[in-house]
mmCIF file of C-alpha atoms in Angstrom:
data_model
loop_
_atom_site.group_PDB
_atom_site.id
_atom_site.type_symbol
_atom_site.label_atom_id
_atom_site.label_comp_id
_atom_site.label_asym_id
_atom_site.label_seq_id
_atom_site.Cartn_x
_atom_site.Cartn_y
_atom_site.Cartn_z
ATOM 1 C CA UNK A 1 -9.109 -43.311 -26.975
ATOM 2 C CA UNK A 2 -7.889 -42.490 -23.166
ATOM 3 C CA UNK A 3 -4.916 -44.924 -23.345
ATOM 4 C CA UNK A 4 -3.820 -43.328 -26.673
ATOM 5 C CA UNK A 5 -3.762 -39.796 -24.948
ATOM 6 C CA UNK A 6 -1.973 -41.101 -22.196
ATOM 7 C CA UNK A 7 0.632 -42.443 -24.418
ATOM 8 C CA UNK A 8 1.005 -39.376 -26.358
ATOM 9 C CA UNK A 9 1.498 -37.377 -23.393
ATOM 10 C CA UNK A 10 3.880 -39.691 -21.994
ATOM 11 C CA UNK A 11 6.358 -39.280 -25.070
ATOM 12 C CA UNK A 12 6.270 -35.527 -24.528
ATOM 13 C CA UNK A 13 8.423 -33.519 -21.852
ATOM 14 C CA UNK A 14 7.937 -30.205 -19.985
ATOM 15 C CA UNK A 15 6.173 -27.314 -21.347
ATOM 16 C CA UNK A 16 5.131 -29.262 -24.557
ATOM 17 C CA UNK A 17 3.403 -31.949 -22.102
ATOM 18 C CA UNK A 18 1.559 -29.310 -20.046
ATOM 19 C CA UNK A 19 0.443 -27.726 -23.186
ATOM 20 C CA UNK A 20 -0.835 -30.778 -24.501
ATOM 21 C CA UNK A 21 -2.643 -31.768 -21.326
ATOM 22 C CA UNK A 22 -3.965 -28.402 -20.900
ATOM 23 C CA UNK A 23 -5.693 -28.674 -24.564
ATOM 24 C CA UNK A 24 -7.106 -32.061 -23.596
ATOM 25 C CA UNK A 25 -8.153 -30.819 -20.272
ATOM 26 C CA UNK A 26 -10.326 -27.886 -22.218
ATOM 27 C CA UNK A 27 -11.473 -30.204 -24.912
ATOM 28 C CA UNK A 28 -12.693 -33.174 -22.940
ATOM 29 C CA UNK A 29 -13.108 -32.068 -19.639
ATOM 30 C CA UNK A 30 -14.410 -28.613 -19.380
ATOM 31 C CA UNK A 31 -11.301 -27.019 -18.171
ATOM 32 C CA UNK A 32 -11.301 -28.754 -14.989
ATOM 33 C CA UNK A 33 -8.099 -30.067 -13.724
ATOM 34 C CA UNK A 34 -9.527 -32.149 -11.190
ATOM 35 C CA UNK A 35 -11.555 -33.839 -13.721
ATOM 36 C CA UNK A 36 -8.613 -34.450 -16.179
ATOM 37 C CA UNK A 37 -6.764 -36.068 -13.139
ATOM 38 C CA UNK A 38 -9.797 -38.719 -12.679
ATOM 39 C CA UNK A 39 -9.918 -39.277 -16.445
ATOM 40 C CA UNK A 40 -6.509 -39.384 -17.608
ATOM 41 C CA UNK A 41 -4.552 -40.023 -14.429
ATOM 42 C CA UNK A 42 -2.486 -36.862 -15.074
ATOM 43 C CA UNK A 43 -1.441 -34.588 -12.264
ATOM 44 C CA UNK A 44 -3.434 -32.063 -11.314
ATOM 45 C CA UNK A 45 -0.705 -29.695 -10.347
ATOM 46 C CA UNK A 46 0.763 -30.146 -14.103
ATOM 47 C CA UNK A 47 -2.725 -29.844 -15.668
ATOM 48 C CA UNK A 48 -3.266 -26.483 -13.764
ATOM 49 C CA UNK A 49 0.087 -25.082 -14.701
ATOM 50 C CA UNK A 50 -0.582 -25.777 -18.365
ATOM 51 C CA UNK A 51 -3.869 -24.017 -18.179
ATOM 52 C CA UNK A 52 -2.103 -20.920 -16.705
ATOM 53 C CA UNK A 53 0.692 -21.080 -19.231
ATOM 54 C CA UNK A 54 -1.961 -21.260 -21.829
ATOM 55 C CA UNK A 55 -4.157 -18.450 -20.599
ATOM 56 C CA UNK A 56 -1.048 -16.249 -19.813
ATOM 57 C CA UNK A 57 1.306 -16.974 -22.783
ATOM 58 C CA UNK A 58 4.178 -17.241 -20.155
ATOM 59 C CA UNK A 59 5.923 -20.554 -20.067
ATOM 60 C CA UNK A 60 7.530 -21.853 -16.997
ATOM 61 C CA UNK A 61 10.807 -22.995 -17.105
ATOM 62 C CA UNK A 62 12.032 -25.874 -14.920
ATOM 63 C CA UNK A 63 15.225 -26.353 -13.291
ATOM 64 C CA UNK A 64 16.062 -29.063 -15.886
ATOM 65 C CA UNK A 65 16.054 -26.780 -18.596
ATOM 66 C CA UNK A 66 18.461 -24.523 -16.890
ATOM 67 C CA UNK A 67 20.529 -27.051 -16.196
ATOM 68 C CA UNK A 68 20.730 -28.970 -19.110
ATOM 69 C CA UNK A 69 24.394 -30.505 -18.720
ATOM 70 C CA UNK A 70 25.696 -27.104 -20.048
ATOM 71 C CA UNK A 71 27.886 -24.870 -17.724
ATOM 72 C CA UNK A 72 25.302 -23.275 -15.667
ATOM 73 C CA UNK A 73 26.624 -19.600 -15.761
ATOM 74 C CA UNK A 74 27.644 -19.594 -19.490
ATOM 75 C CA UNK A 75 24.096 -21.196 -20.414
ATOM 76 C CA UNK A 76 22.023 -18.928 -18.509
ATOM 77 C CA UNK A 77 23.961 -15.797 -19.067
ATOM 78 C CA UNK A 78 23.943 -16.638 -22.751
ATOM 79 C CA UNK A 79 20.497 -17.565 -23.407
ATOM 80 C CA UNK A 80 18.411 -15.730 -20.539
ATOM 81 C CA UNK A 81 20.321 -12.462 -20.261
ATOM 82 C CA UNK A 82 17.237 -10.778 -18.831
ATOM 83 C CA UNK A 83 16.598 -13.290 -16.167
ATOM 84 C CA UNK A 84 20.307 -13.128 -15.271
ATOM 85 C CA UNK A 85 20.285 -9.466 -14.711
ATOM 86 C CA UNK A 86 17.086 -9.868 -12.463
ATOM 87 C CA UNK A 87 18.717 -12.641 -10.398
ATOM 88 C CA UNK A 88 21.924 -10.706 -10.062
ATOM 89 C CA UNK A 89 19.838 -7.538 -9.032
ATOM 90 C CA UNK A 90 17.861 -9.662 -6.579
ATOM 91 C CA UNK A 91 20.863 -11.297 -4.893
ATOM 92 C CA UNK A 92 22.645 -7.610 -4.558
ATOM 93 C CA UNK A 93 19.650 -6.263 -3.012
ATOM 94 C CA UNK A 94 19.319 -9.253 -0.606
ATOM 95 C CA UNK A 95 22.908 -9.125 0.278
ATOM 96 C CA UNK A 96 23.488 -5.433 0.482
ATOM 97 C CA UNK A 97 24.367 -4.188 3.776
ATOM 98 C CA UNK A 98 22.811 -0.879 2.836
ATOM 99 C CA UNK A 99 19.148 -1.558 3.354
ATOM 100 C CA UNK A 100 16.817 1.118 2.310
#
């Protein structure tokens, strides 16, 4: 059974994999990322991140999903306009010579 679950997780990527690992952690290891690491051999930080994503409902984006072969500026501005706005605001405030 453990080998089958490892194989299933190896076929997934990113948030889908973390979600699956978090589900298995809750189901078989009582929500312990450390126990999941021992039993399944998955990275504890990935399992912890999956548990946090499941708890909060906020999925973390890796740099791979942002830089998926598209022109970076076009992809980010088109798909994540709110994120683009906040990054632009942050950059403006960090680089501004008029400090508050």
